[in-house]
Each structure stands twice: as C-alpha cells, then as structure tokens.
Amino acid sequence: MNDSRKRRAQDYIIFALDVPGPQAAEPYLASLRGRVGMFKIGLELFVRGGPAIVAHVRRKSGAPVFLDLKLHDIPETVRRTTAGMAELGVAFATVHCSGGRRMLEAAVAGAAGQVGILGVTVLTSRPAGRSGGSAPPGADMTAEVVRRARMAMASGCAGVICSGLEAAAVRKAADGDFKIVTPGIRPAEAAVRDDQRRIVTPAAAVAAGADYVVIGRPIRDAADPAAAAGAIARQIREALGQEPKPA
Ligand code: C5P
C-alpha cells in the first residue's frame, strides 16, 4: 500500500548522489539534509569512496542509504555480496531481474531481512518498445516490466525499479507494500537533452503509485539544488493532495 498520509512529500525523493568522489558529495549532503528522504550511492561514487562512504553519507545526511550497484552474477556471488551489503547498513540495494529468479532469491537470502532488495526491471534509458531489441510497440515494454516485477515479488524482493510509465501497471499487479521506485524523473519544466528515455514528472510518478522517485541530475545540476528539491517536493505534495489551501 502506498500510505500517503503518513509520509511527507520529501520522503518520496531519493537523491542520486552521482558525483565523482566523496569530496564532491559534501555540498549535497549538507544542502539536501532534511530535504530528501534518502541518498542513493551508485557505482561512480562507490568505486572512489569505497564501503566507508555508506556510513559517511548516513551520518552527514541523517538519511538512509540506497546502494545501487545493480548486481547481475551467479546466485552464490550475489548472495555473498548482499550479505556484505547488510553489514554496511544500507536500506535498499539493487539486482537486475534479468539475472533470473534463482539470482533474485539468492540476493534476498544474503540480505537476510536487513536490506530491501529491489529488482531492476528494464533500465529507463531504454526507449519504449520491446525491452530487449529494437523498438516496436510500447505495450510490450509494460508487459515485460510487469512480468519481471511479478518474478521479483515471488522471489521475496522488497520492490522494483521501473519507469513511471509502467508504475500503474506494476501497482495493479503488486500486493501489500511492494515498493515501486521510479527513476527517469524530469520536472515538468525541464528540457530533455540527456540519456533518459522513459521519463515522467515527479507528480505523475507518485500519482501512478510510485513509493519513491529517484532524482539525480535535475537536483545535482540545478543552480540551487536545495531549491530544486523543494520545488519537486511541492509537486509531489500537490499530487498527494497535501498542498495547503491558500489562506
Ligand atoms: O540523473 P538522473 O535523474 O537520470 O538519475 C537517475 C539515477 O537513477 C541514476 O543514478 C541511475 O543510475 C539510476 N537508475 C536509472 N534507471 C534504472 C535504475 C537506476 O536511471 N532503471
């Protein structure tokens, strides 16, 4: 269930800390503290900051960490890796659904209830159309994302990563508090010049049933990242019907 009453709009925002190293992360940890619900560490920061970066980000930001290393390997290797991630104290970690059910189950087993395993369905940088190959009709993409989400659910994953375009279909197929995490978010006013293809606005993603929106460049590259996060939170608040009425 997407319990919008208990959560504040900023709790929906996961900031993708896609920066070249620990030093470059510092200004964001300070300025976004209390303005986003979670910080996501990806490959770029992890390879330079090492495992110690997780505790550092948690301490400086006061927020949980999502370790987005998108694992895809043999089940035993994945199990041993998520066991290590559990020791790091991360809230969420990602594995590719395309690795198959045994790999997803191994990831969940390694995490031992300490880390929420999220299955990456189909990268949002893939254009709409067939998820694997060159690009016929969009319906195939939704069907494939839902198929992978069902597999993730059956494997004990905490949720999935999917685009906002598929969030409603996944929400319909998912039960209980299966988490839907949506990257490829672009604020309504932003021009699209980058590599994301299956994009939606923060408000549309939340309205479609997303529990979290992952936002990187629209906040990272803004002249005032804190203000950009605030503007996105306002849009989410409106989508949740939490916006206070003007006096
Ligand atoms: O800068 P932008 O808002 O596009 O950042 C998106 C973030 O979400 C990146 O860190 C990227 O690795 C991540 N992500 C994604 N698509 C997925 C899973 C994760 O874009 N399916």
PDB file of C-alpha atoms and ligand atoms in Angstrom:
ATOM      1  CA  MET A   1       0.000   0.000   0.000  1.00  0.00           C
ATOM      2  CA  ASN A   2       1.124   3.486  -0.789  1.00  0.00           C
ATOM      3  CA  ASP A   3       0.224   5.165   2.515  1.00  0.00           C
ATOM      4  CA  SER A   4       0.445   8.795   1.522  1.00  0.00           C
ATOM      5  CA  ARG A   5      -0.985  10.047   4.844  1.00  0.00           C
ATOM      6  CA  LYS A   6       1.988   9.077   6.972  1.00  0.00           C
ATOM      7  CA  ARG A   7       4.755  10.269   4.668  1.00  0.00           C
ATOM      8  CA  ARG A   8       5.907  13.756   3.871  1.00  0.00           C
ATOM      9  CA  ALA A   9       6.465  14.724   0.235  1.00  0.00           C
ATOM     10  CA  GLN A  10      10.251  14.896   0.653  1.00  0.00           C
ATOM     11  CA  ASP A  11      10.260  11.304   1.937  1.00  0.00           C
ATOM     12  CA  TYR A  12       9.375  10.216  -1.599  1.00  0.00           C
ATOM     13  CA  ILE A  13      12.558  11.734  -3.018  1.00  0.00           C
ATOM     14  CA  ILE A  14      15.678   9.608  -3.365  1.00  0.00           C
ATOM     15  CA  PHE A  15      18.574  11.803  -4.436  1.00  0.00           C
ATOM     16  CA  ALA A  16      21.030  10.025  -6.755  1.00  0.00           C
ATOM     17  CA  LEU A  17      24.409  11.123  -5.422  1.00  0.00           C
ATOM     18  CA  ASP A  18      26.061  10.664  -8.820  1.00  0.00           C
ATOM     19  CA  VAL A  19      29.305  12.530  -8.170  1.00  0.00           C
ATOM     20  CA  PRO A  20      32.936  11.634  -8.906  1.00  0.00           C
ATOM     21  CA  GLY A  21      34.047  11.159  -5.308  1.00  0.00           C
ATOM     22  CA  PRO A  22      33.495  11.795  -1.589  1.00  0.00           C
ATOM     23  CA  GLN A  23      34.600  15.426  -1.715  1.00  0.00           C
ATOM     24  CA  ALA A  24      32.127  16.263  -4.428  1.00  0.00           C
ATOM     25  CA  ALA A  25      29.379  14.692  -2.314  1.00  0.00           C
ATOM     26  CA  GLU A  26      29.877  17.009   0.661  1.00  0.00           C
ATOM     27  CA  PRO A  27      27.914  20.068  -0.502  1.00  0.00           C
ATOM     28  CA  TYR A  28      24.900  17.882  -1.385  1.00  0.00           C
ATOM     29  CA  LEU A  29      24.930  16.106   1.984  1.00  0.00           C
ATOM     30  CA  ALA A  30      24.799  19.470   3.702  1.00  0.00           C
ATOM     31  CA  SER A  31      22.318  21.283   1.494  1.00  0.00           C
ATOM     32  CA  LEU A  32      19.874  18.390   0.988  1.00  0.00           C
ATOM     33  CA  ARG A  33      19.804  17.194   4.601  1.00  0.00           C
ATOM     34  CA  GLY A  34      16.126  17.085   5.611  1.00  0.00           C
ATOM     35  CA  ARG A  35      15.028  17.944   2.072  1.00  0.00           C
ATOM     36  CA  VAL A  36      15.093  14.442   0.586  1.00  0.00           C
ATOM     37  CA  GLY A  37      14.162  11.110   2.103  1.00  0.00           C
ATOM     38  CA  MET A  38      17.141   9.017   1.025  1.00  0.00           C
ATOM     39  CA  PHE A  39      20.528   9.220  -0.685  1.00  0.00           C
ATOM     40  CA  LYS A  40      21.438   6.781  -3.444  1.00  0.00           C
ATOM     41  CA  ILE A  41      25.074   5.745  -3.865  1.00  0.00           C
ATOM     42  CA  GLY A  42      25.825   4.320  -7.292  1.00  0.00           C
ATOM     43  CA  LEU A  43      28.844   2.778  -8.945  1.00  0.00           C
ATOM     44  CA  GLU A  44      30.561   6.088  -9.642  1.00  0.00           C
ATOM     45  CA  LEU A  45      30.778   7.199  -6.006  1.00  0.00           C
ATOM     46  CA  PHE A  46      31.238   3.681  -4.599  1.00  0.00           C
ATOM     47  CA  VAL A  47      34.347   2.895  -6.629  1.00  0.00           C
ATOM     48  CA  ARG A  48      36.063   6.037  -5.364  1.00  0.00           C
ATOM     49  CA  GLY A  49      34.592   6.284  -1.863  1.00  0.00           C
ATOM     50  CA  GLY A  50      34.672   2.568  -1.011  1.00  0.00           C
ATOM     51  CA  PRO A  51      32.361   0.908   1.510  1.00  0.00           C
ATOM     52  CA  ALA A  52      33.143   3.603   4.114  1.00  0.00           C
ATOM     53  CA  ILE A  53      31.199   6.097   2.037  1.00  0.00           C
ATOM     54  CA  VAL A  54      27.935   4.451   3.144  1.00  0.00           C
ATOM     55  CA  ALA A  55      28.375   5.256   6.842  1.00  0.00           C
ATOM     56  CA  HIS A  56      29.685   8.711   5.941  1.00  0.00           C
ATOM     57  CA  VAL A  57      26.627   9.584   3.865  1.00  0.00           C
ATOM     58  CA  ARG A  58      24.281   8.261   6.545  1.00  0.00           C
ATOM     59  CA  ARG A  59      25.991  10.294   9.247  1.00  0.00           C
ATOM     60  CA  LYS A  60      26.271  13.538   7.291  1.00  0.00           C
ATOM     61  CA  SER A  61      22.801  13.436   5.738  1.00  0.00           C
ATOM     62  CA  GLY A  62      20.878  11.864   8.593  1.00  0.00           C
ATOM     63  CA  ALA A  63      19.054   9.800   5.958  1.00  0.00           C
ATOM     64  CA  PRO A  64      19.019   6.136   4.920  1.00  0.00           C
ATOM     65  CA  VAL A  65      21.235   4.999   2.043  1.00  0.00           C
ATOM     66  CA  PHE A  66      20.243   3.093  -1.070  1.00  0.00           C
ATOM     67  CA  LEU A  67      23.231   1.233  -2.549  1.00  0.00           C
ATOM     68  CA  ASP A  68      22.584   0.998  -6.283  1.00  0.00           C
ATOM     69  CA  LEU A  69      25.237  -1.362  -7.659  1.00  0.00           C
ATOM     70  CA  LYS A  70      22.780  -3.290  -9.883  1.00  0.00           C
ATOM     71  CA  LEU A  71      24.160  -6.775  -9.268  1.00  0.00           C
ATOM     72  CA  HIS A  72      23.973  -9.400 -12.014  1.00  0.00           C
ATOM     73  CA  ASP A  73      26.090 -12.512 -11.380  1.00  0.00           C
ATOM     74  CA  ILE A  74      25.774 -16.152 -10.401  1.00  0.00           C
ATOM     75  CA  PRO A  75      23.430 -16.664  -7.425  1.00  0.00           C
ATOM     76  CA  GLU A  76      26.148 -17.593  -4.922  1.00  0.00           C
ATOM     77  CA  THR A  77      28.213 -14.496  -5.683  1.00  0.00           C
ATOM     78  CA  VAL A  78      25.148 -12.303  -5.412  1.00  0.00           C
ATOM     79  CA  ARG A  79      24.128 -13.902  -2.099  1.00  0.00           C
ATOM     80  CA  ARG A  80      27.556 -13.291  -0.578  1.00  0.00           C
ATOM     81  CA  THR A  81      27.574  -9.715  -1.850  1.00  0.00           C
ATOM     82  CA  THR A  82      24.175  -8.763  -0.425  1.00  0.00           C
ATOM     83  CA  ALA A  83      25.283 -10.329   2.884  1.00  0.00           C
ATOM     84  CA  GLY A  84      28.171  -7.838   2.845  1.00  0.00           C
ATOM     85  CA  MET A  85      25.792  -5.015   1.993  1.00  0.00           C
ATOM     86  CA  ALA A  86      23.706  -5.920   5.046  1.00  0.00           C
ATOM     87  CA  GLU A  87      26.801  -5.311   7.192  1.00  0.00           C
ATOM     88  CA  LEU A  88      27.126  -1.849   5.656  1.00  0.00           C
ATOM     89  CA  GLY A  89      23.694  -0.830   6.924  1.00  0.00           C
ATOM     90  CA  VAL A  90      22.026   0.101   3.654  1.00  0.00           C
ATOM     91  CA  ALA A  91      18.254   0.346   3.392  1.00  0.00           C
ATOM     92  CA  PHE A  92      17.933  -0.787  -0.232  1.00  0.00           C
ATOM     93  CA  ALA A  93      20.140  -2.468  -2.836  1.00  0.00           C
ATOM     94  CA  THR A  94      19.516  -3.347  -6.481  1.00  0.00           C
ATOM     95  CA  VAL A  95      19.850  -6.500  -8.576  1.00  0.00           C
ATOM     96  CA  HIS A  96      18.911  -6.971 -12.235  1.00  0.00           C
ATOM     97  CA  CYS A  97      15.708  -9.004 -12.688  1.00  0.00           C
ATOM     98  CA  SER A  98      17.207 -10.284 -15.938  1.00  0.00           C
ATOM     99  CA  GLY A  99      19.538 -12.395 -13.767  1.00  0.00           C
ATOM    100  CA  GLY A 100      16.582 -14.699 -13.143  1.00  0.00           C
ATOM    101  CA  ARG A 101      14.616 -15.990 -10.216  1.00  0.00           C
ATOM    102  CA  ARG A 102      17.390 -18.006  -8.549  1.00  0.00           C
ATOM    103  CA  MET A 103      19.642 -14.968  -8.541  1.00  0.00           C
ATOM    104  CA  LEU A 104      16.914 -12.772  -7.041  1.00  0.00           C
ATOM    105  CA  GLU A 105      16.210 -15.360  -4.349  1.00  0.00           C
ATOM    106  CA  ALA A 106      19.925 -15.537  -3.571  1.00  0.00           C
ATOM    107  CA  ALA A 107      20.071 -11.745  -3.219  1.00  0.00           C
ATOM    108  CA  VAL A 108      17.143 -11.832  -0.797  1.00  0.00           C
ATOM    109  CA  ALA A 109      18.700 -14.703   1.174  1.00  0.00           C
ATOM    110  CA  GLY A 110      22.017 -12.865   1.537  1.00  0.00           C
ATOM    111  CA  ALA A 111      20.264  -9.697   2.680  1.00  0.00           C
ATOM    112  CA  ALA A 112      18.615 -11.731   5.477  1.00  0.00           C
ATOM    113  CA  GLY A 113      15.892  -9.177   6.063  1.00  0.00           C
ATOM    114  CA  GLN A 114      18.428  -6.397   6.719  1.00  0.00           C
ATOM    115  CA  VAL A 115      18.375  -4.811   3.244  1.00  0.00           C
ATOM    116  CA  GLY A 116      15.379  -4.343   0.940  1.00  0.00           C
ATOM    117  CA  ILE A 117      16.285  -5.932  -2.378  1.00  0.00           C
ATOM    118  CA  LEU A 118      14.916  -4.029  -5.378  1.00  0.00           C
ATOM    119  CA  GLY A 119      14.769  -5.696  -8.778  1.00  0.00           C
ATOM    120  CA  VAL A 120      15.733  -3.513 -11.729  1.00  0.00           C
ATOM    121  CA  THR A 121      13.083  -4.368 -14.325  1.00  0.00           C
ATOM    122  CA  VAL A 122      14.165  -2.570 -17.512  1.00  0.00           C
ATOM    123  CA  LEU A 123      16.506   0.430 -17.448  1.00  0.00           C
ATOM    124  CA  THR A 124      14.699   3.714 -18.006  1.00  0.00           C
ATOM    125  CA  SER A 125      17.345   4.692 -20.547  1.00  0.00           C
ATOM    126  CA  ARG A 126      15.861   2.030 -22.884  1.00  0.00           C
ATOM    127  CA  PRO A 127      13.321   3.571 -25.218  1.00  0.00           C
ATOM    128  CA  ALA A 128       9.695   2.439 -25.056  1.00  0.00           C
ATOM    129  CA  GLY A 129       9.115  -0.570 -27.236  1.00  0.00           C
ATOM    130  CA  ARG A 130      10.389  -4.080 -26.876  1.00  0.00           C
ATOM    131  CA  SER A 131      12.614  -4.280 -23.805  1.00  0.00           C
ATOM    132  CA  GLY A 132      15.300  -6.332 -25.444  1.00  0.00           C
ATOM    133  CA  GLY A 133      15.719  -5.287 -29.034  1.00  0.00           C
ATOM    134  CA  SER A 134      14.978  -2.522 -31.448  1.00  0.00           C
ATOM    135  CA  ALA A 135      11.795  -0.714 -30.838  1.00  0.00           C
ATOM    136  CA  PRO A 136       8.351  -1.916 -31.736  1.00  0.00           C
ATOM    137  CA  PRO A 137       5.155  -1.190 -29.727  1.00  0.00           C
ATOM    138  CA  GLY A 138       5.192   0.223 -26.178  1.00  0.00           C
ATOM    139  CA  ALA A 139       2.746  -2.335 -24.772  1.00  0.00           C
ATOM    140  CA  ASP A 140       5.476  -4.983 -24.901  1.00  0.00           C
ATOM    141  CA  MET A 141       7.630  -2.959 -22.543  1.00  0.00           C
ATOM    142  CA  THR A 142       4.878  -2.706 -19.922  1.00  0.00           C
ATOM    143  CA  ALA A 143       4.155  -6.428 -20.159  1.00  0.00           C
ATOM    144  CA  GLU A 144       7.820  -7.267 -19.734  1.00  0.00           C
ATOM    145  CA  VAL A 145       8.223  -4.901 -16.775  1.00  0.00           C
ATOM    146  CA  VAL A 146       5.146  -6.412 -15.077  1.00  0.00           C
ATOM    147  CA  ARG A 147       6.435  -9.941 -15.747  1.00  0.00           C
ATOM    148  CA  ARG A 148       9.758  -9.099 -14.124  1.00  0.00           C
ATOM    149  CA  ALA A 149       8.025  -7.355 -11.216  1.00  0.00           C
ATOM    150  CA  ARG A 150       5.947 -10.481 -10.546  1.00  0.00           C
ATOM    151  CA  MET A 151       9.129 -12.556 -10.566  1.00  0.00           C
ATOM    152  CA  ALA A 152      10.773 -10.127  -8.123  1.00  0.00           C
ATOM    153  CA  MET A 153       7.747 -10.342  -5.843  1.00  0.00           C
ATOM    154  CA  ALA A 154       7.704 -14.134  -5.960  1.00  0.00           C
ATOM    155  CA  SER A 155      11.427 -14.125  -5.098  1.00  0.00           C
ATOM    156  CA  GLY A 156      10.892 -12.107  -1.934  1.00  0.00           C
ATOM    157  CA  CYS A 157      12.193  -8.769  -3.219  1.00  0.00           C
ATOM    158  CA  ALA A 158      11.054  -5.642  -1.362  1.00  0.00           C
ATOM    159  CA  GLY A 159      10.173  -3.943  -4.619  1.00  0.00           C
ATOM    160  CA  VAL A 160      11.254  -2.987  -8.104  1.00  0.00           C
ATOM    161  CA  ILE A 161      12.729  -0.183 -10.122  1.00  0.00           C
ATOM    162  CA  CYS A 162      10.573   0.745 -13.093  1.00  0.00           C
ATOM    163  CA  SER A 163       9.753   3.844 -15.077  1.00  0.00           C
ATOM    164  CA  GLY A 164       6.760   5.997 -14.204  1.00  0.00           C
ATOM    165  CA  LEU A 165       5.192   4.821 -17.443  1.00  0.00           C
ATOM    166  CA  GLU A 166       4.870   1.302 -16.004  1.00  0.00           C
ATOM    167  CA  ALA A 167       4.298   2.205 -12.340  1.00  0.00           C
ATOM    168  CA  ALA A 168       0.493   1.993 -12.528  1.00  0.00           C
ATOM    169  CA  ALA A 169       0.572  -1.447 -14.166  1.00  0.00           C
ATOM    170  CA  VAL A 170       3.054  -2.720 -11.581  1.00  0.00           C
ATOM    171  CA  ARG A 171       0.990  -1.244  -8.730  1.00  0.00           C
ATOM    172  CA  LYS A 172      -2.034  -3.143 -10.053  1.00  0.00           C
ATOM    173  CA  ALA A 173      -0.084  -6.403 -10.223  1.00  0.00           C
ATOM    174  CA  ALA A 174       1.697  -5.955  -6.884  1.00  0.00           C
ATOM    175  CA  ASP A 175       0.378  -6.771  -3.472  1.00  0.00           C
ATOM    176  CA  GLY A 176       0.867  -5.346   0.003  1.00  0.00           C
ATOM    177  CA  ASP A 177       3.719  -2.945   0.482  1.00  0.00           C
ATOM    178  CA  PHE A 178       5.792  -3.982  -2.527  1.00  0.00           C
ATOM    179  CA  LYS A 179       7.836  -0.867  -3.240  1.00  0.00           C
ATOM    180  CA  ILE A 180       7.814   0.886  -6.589  1.00  0.00           C
ATOM    181  CA  VAL A 181      10.879   3.046  -7.130  1.00  0.00           C
ATOM    182  CA  THR A 182      10.872   5.232 -10.198  1.00  0.00           C
ATOM    183  CA  PRO A 183      13.898   6.835 -11.854  1.00  0.00           C
ATOM    184  CA  GLY A 184      13.782   8.718 -15.131  1.00  0.00           C
ATOM    185  CA  ILE A 185      12.058  11.635 -13.422  1.00  0.00           C
ATOM    186  CA  ARG A 186      12.118  15.008 -15.069  1.00  0.00           C
ATOM    187  CA  PRO A 187      10.342  18.041 -13.610  1.00  0.00           C
ATOM    188  CA  ALA A 188       7.658  19.354 -15.950  1.00  0.00           C
ATOM    189  CA  GLU A 189       9.633  22.439 -16.926  1.00  0.00           C
ATOM    190  CA  ALA A 190      12.892  20.604 -17.756  1.00  0.00           C
ATOM    191  CA  ALA A 191      14.009  20.205 -21.335  1.00  0.00           C
ATOM    192  CA  VAL A 192      15.165  16.670 -22.099  1.00  0.00           C
ATOM    193  CA  ARG A 193      18.643  16.502 -23.519  1.00  0.00           C
ATOM    194  CA  ASP A 194      20.163  13.529 -21.729  1.00  0.00           C
ATOM    195  CA  ASP A 195      20.115   9.720 -21.905  1.00  0.00           C
ATOM    196  CA  GLN A 196      16.853   9.034 -20.065  1.00  0.00           C
ATOM    197  CA  ARG A 197      14.052   7.989 -22.420  1.00  0.00           C
ATOM    198  CA  ARG A 198      11.060   6.646 -20.463  1.00  0.00           C
ATOM    199  CA  ILE A 199      10.569   9.780 -18.379  1.00  0.00           C
ATOM    200  CA  VAL A 200       7.675  11.207 -16.337  1.00  0.00           C
ATOM    201  CA  THR A 201       7.224  14.113 -13.913  1.00  0.00           C
ATOM    202  CA  PRO A 202       7.524  13.542 -10.136  1.00  0.00           C
ATOM    203  CA  ALA A 203       3.795  14.194  -9.684  1.00  0.00           C
ATOM    204  CA  ALA A 204       2.829  11.720 -12.419  1.00  0.00           C
ATOM    205  CA  ALA A 205       5.060   9.008 -10.933  1.00  0.00           C
ATOM    206  CA  VAL A 206       3.563   9.404  -7.455  1.00  0.00           C
ATOM    207  CA  ALA A 207       0.028   9.595  -8.845  1.00  0.00           C
ATOM    208  CA  ALA A 208       0.731   6.330 -10.704  1.00  0.00           C
ATOM    209  CA  GLY A 209       1.642   4.614  -7.427  1.00  0.00           C
ATOM    210  CA  ALA A 210       5.400   5.129  -7.034  1.00  0.00           C
ATOM    211  CA  ASP A 211       6.616   4.958  -3.413  1.00  0.00           C
ATOM    212  CA  TYR A 212       9.854   6.726  -4.290  1.00  0.00           C
ATOM    213  CA  VAL A 213      11.174   8.838  -7.145  1.00  0.00           C
ATOM    214  CA  VAL A 214      14.903   8.680  -7.892  1.00  0.00           C
ATOM    215  CA  ILE A 215      16.182  12.078  -8.972  1.00  0.00           C
ATOM    216  CA  GLY A 216      19.749  12.855  -9.941  1.00  0.00           C
ATOM    217  CA  ARG A 217      20.637  15.457 -12.493  1.00  0.00           C
ATOM    218  CA  PRO A 218      17.564  17.708 -12.094  1.00  0.00           C
ATOM    219  CA  ILE A 219      18.740  18.337  -8.495  1.00  0.00           C
ATOM    220  CA  ARG A 220      22.504  17.813  -8.853  1.00  0.00           C
ATOM    221  CA  ASP A 221      22.895  20.194 -11.779  1.00  0.00           C
ATOM    222  CA  ALA A 222      20.461  22.871 -10.568  1.00  0.00           C
ATOM    223  CA  ALA A 223      21.895  26.276  -9.685  1.00  0.00           C
ATOM    224  CA  ASP A 224      20.318  25.781  -6.246  1.00  0.00           C
ATOM    225  CA  PRO A 225      19.921  22.037  -5.502  1.00  0.00           C
ATOM    226  CA  ALA A 226      18.023  22.622  -2.244  1.00  0.00           C
ATOM    227  CA  ALA A 227      15.511  24.830  -4.033  1.00  0.00           C
ATOM    228  CA  ALA A 228      15.163  22.268  -6.830  1.00  0.00           C
ATOM    229  CA  ALA A 229      14.435  19.543  -4.257  1.00  0.00           C
ATOM    230  CA  GLY A 230      11.916  21.856  -2.590  1.00  0.00           C
ATOM    231  CA  ALA A 231      10.147  22.506  -5.884  1.00  0.00           C
ATOM    232  CA  ILE A 232       9.941  18.766  -6.584  1.00  0.00           C
ATOM    233  CA  ALA A 233       8.565  18.137  -3.086  1.00  0.00           C
ATOM    234  CA  ARG A 234       5.893  20.764  -3.758  1.00  0.00           C
ATOM    235  CA  GLN A 235       4.864  18.997  -6.961  1.00  0.00           C
ATOM    236  CA  ILE A 236       4.646  15.696  -5.054  1.00  0.00           C
ATOM    237  CA  ARG A 237       2.647  17.361  -2.278  1.00  0.00           C
ATOM    238  CA  GLU A 238       0.132  18.537  -4.868  1.00  0.00           C
ATOM    239  CA  ALA A 239      -0.094  15.062  -6.380  1.00  0.00           C
ATOM    240  CA  LEU A 240      -0.762  13.653  -2.895  1.00  0.00           C
ATOM    241  CA  GLY A 241      -3.391  16.293  -2.232  1.00  0.00           C
ATOM    242  CA  GLN A 242      -1.350  17.555   0.725  1.00  0.00           C
ATOM    243  CA  GLU A 243      -0.792  21.075  -0.592  1.00  0.00           C
ATOM    244  CA  PRO A 244      -2.245  23.506   1.989  1.00  0.00           C
ATOM    245  CA  LYS A 245      -5.017  25.640   0.576  1.00  0.00           C
ATOM    246  CA  PRO A 246      -4.031  29.324   0.145  1.00  0.00           C
ATOM    247  CA  ALA A 247      -5.435  31.470   3.028  1.00  0.00           C
TER     248      ALA A 247
HETATM  249  O1  C5P B   1      20.216  11.929 -13.291  1.00  0.00           O
HETATM  250  P1  C5P B   1      19.009  11.047 -13.282  1.00  0.00           P
HETATM  251  O2  C5P B   1      17.821  11.682 -12.562  1.00  0.00           O
HETATM  252  O3  C5P B   1      18.661  10.494 -14.628  1.00  0.00           O
HETATM  253  O4  C5P B   1      19.462   9.816 -12.359  1.00  0.00           O
HETATM  254  C1  C5P B   1      18.858   8.595 -12.416  1.00  0.00           C
HETATM  255  C2  C5P B   1      19.541   7.676 -11.445  1.00  0.00           C
HETATM  256  O5  C5P B   1      18.766   6.500 -11.342  1.00  0.00           O
HETATM  257  C3  C5P B   1      20.942   7.227 -11.874  1.00  0.00           C
HETATM  258  O6  C5P B   1      21.716   7.152 -10.686  1.00  0.00           O
HETATM  259  C4  C5P B   1      20.743   5.871 -12.474  1.00  0.00           C
HETATM  260  O7  C5P B   1      21.824   5.004 -12.255  1.00  0.00           O
HETATM  261  C5  C5P B   1      19.510   5.377 -11.705  1.00  0.00           C
HETATM  262  N1  C5P B   1      18.684   4.385 -12.381  1.00  0.00           N
HETATM  263  C6  C5P B   1      18.061   4.573 -13.610  1.00  0.00           C
HETATM  264  N2  C5P B   1      17.286   3.585 -14.166  1.00  0.00           N
HETATM  265  C7  C5P B   1      17.137   2.430 -13.558  1.00  0.00           C
HETATM  266  C8  C5P B   1      17.765   2.222 -12.307  1.00  0.00           C
HETATM  267  C9  C5P B   1      18.519   3.228 -11.751  1.00  0.00           C
HETATM  268  O8  C5P B   1      18.145   5.657 -14.180  1.00  0.00           O
HETATM  269  N3  C5P B   1      16.354   1.507 -14.078  1.00  0.00           N
END
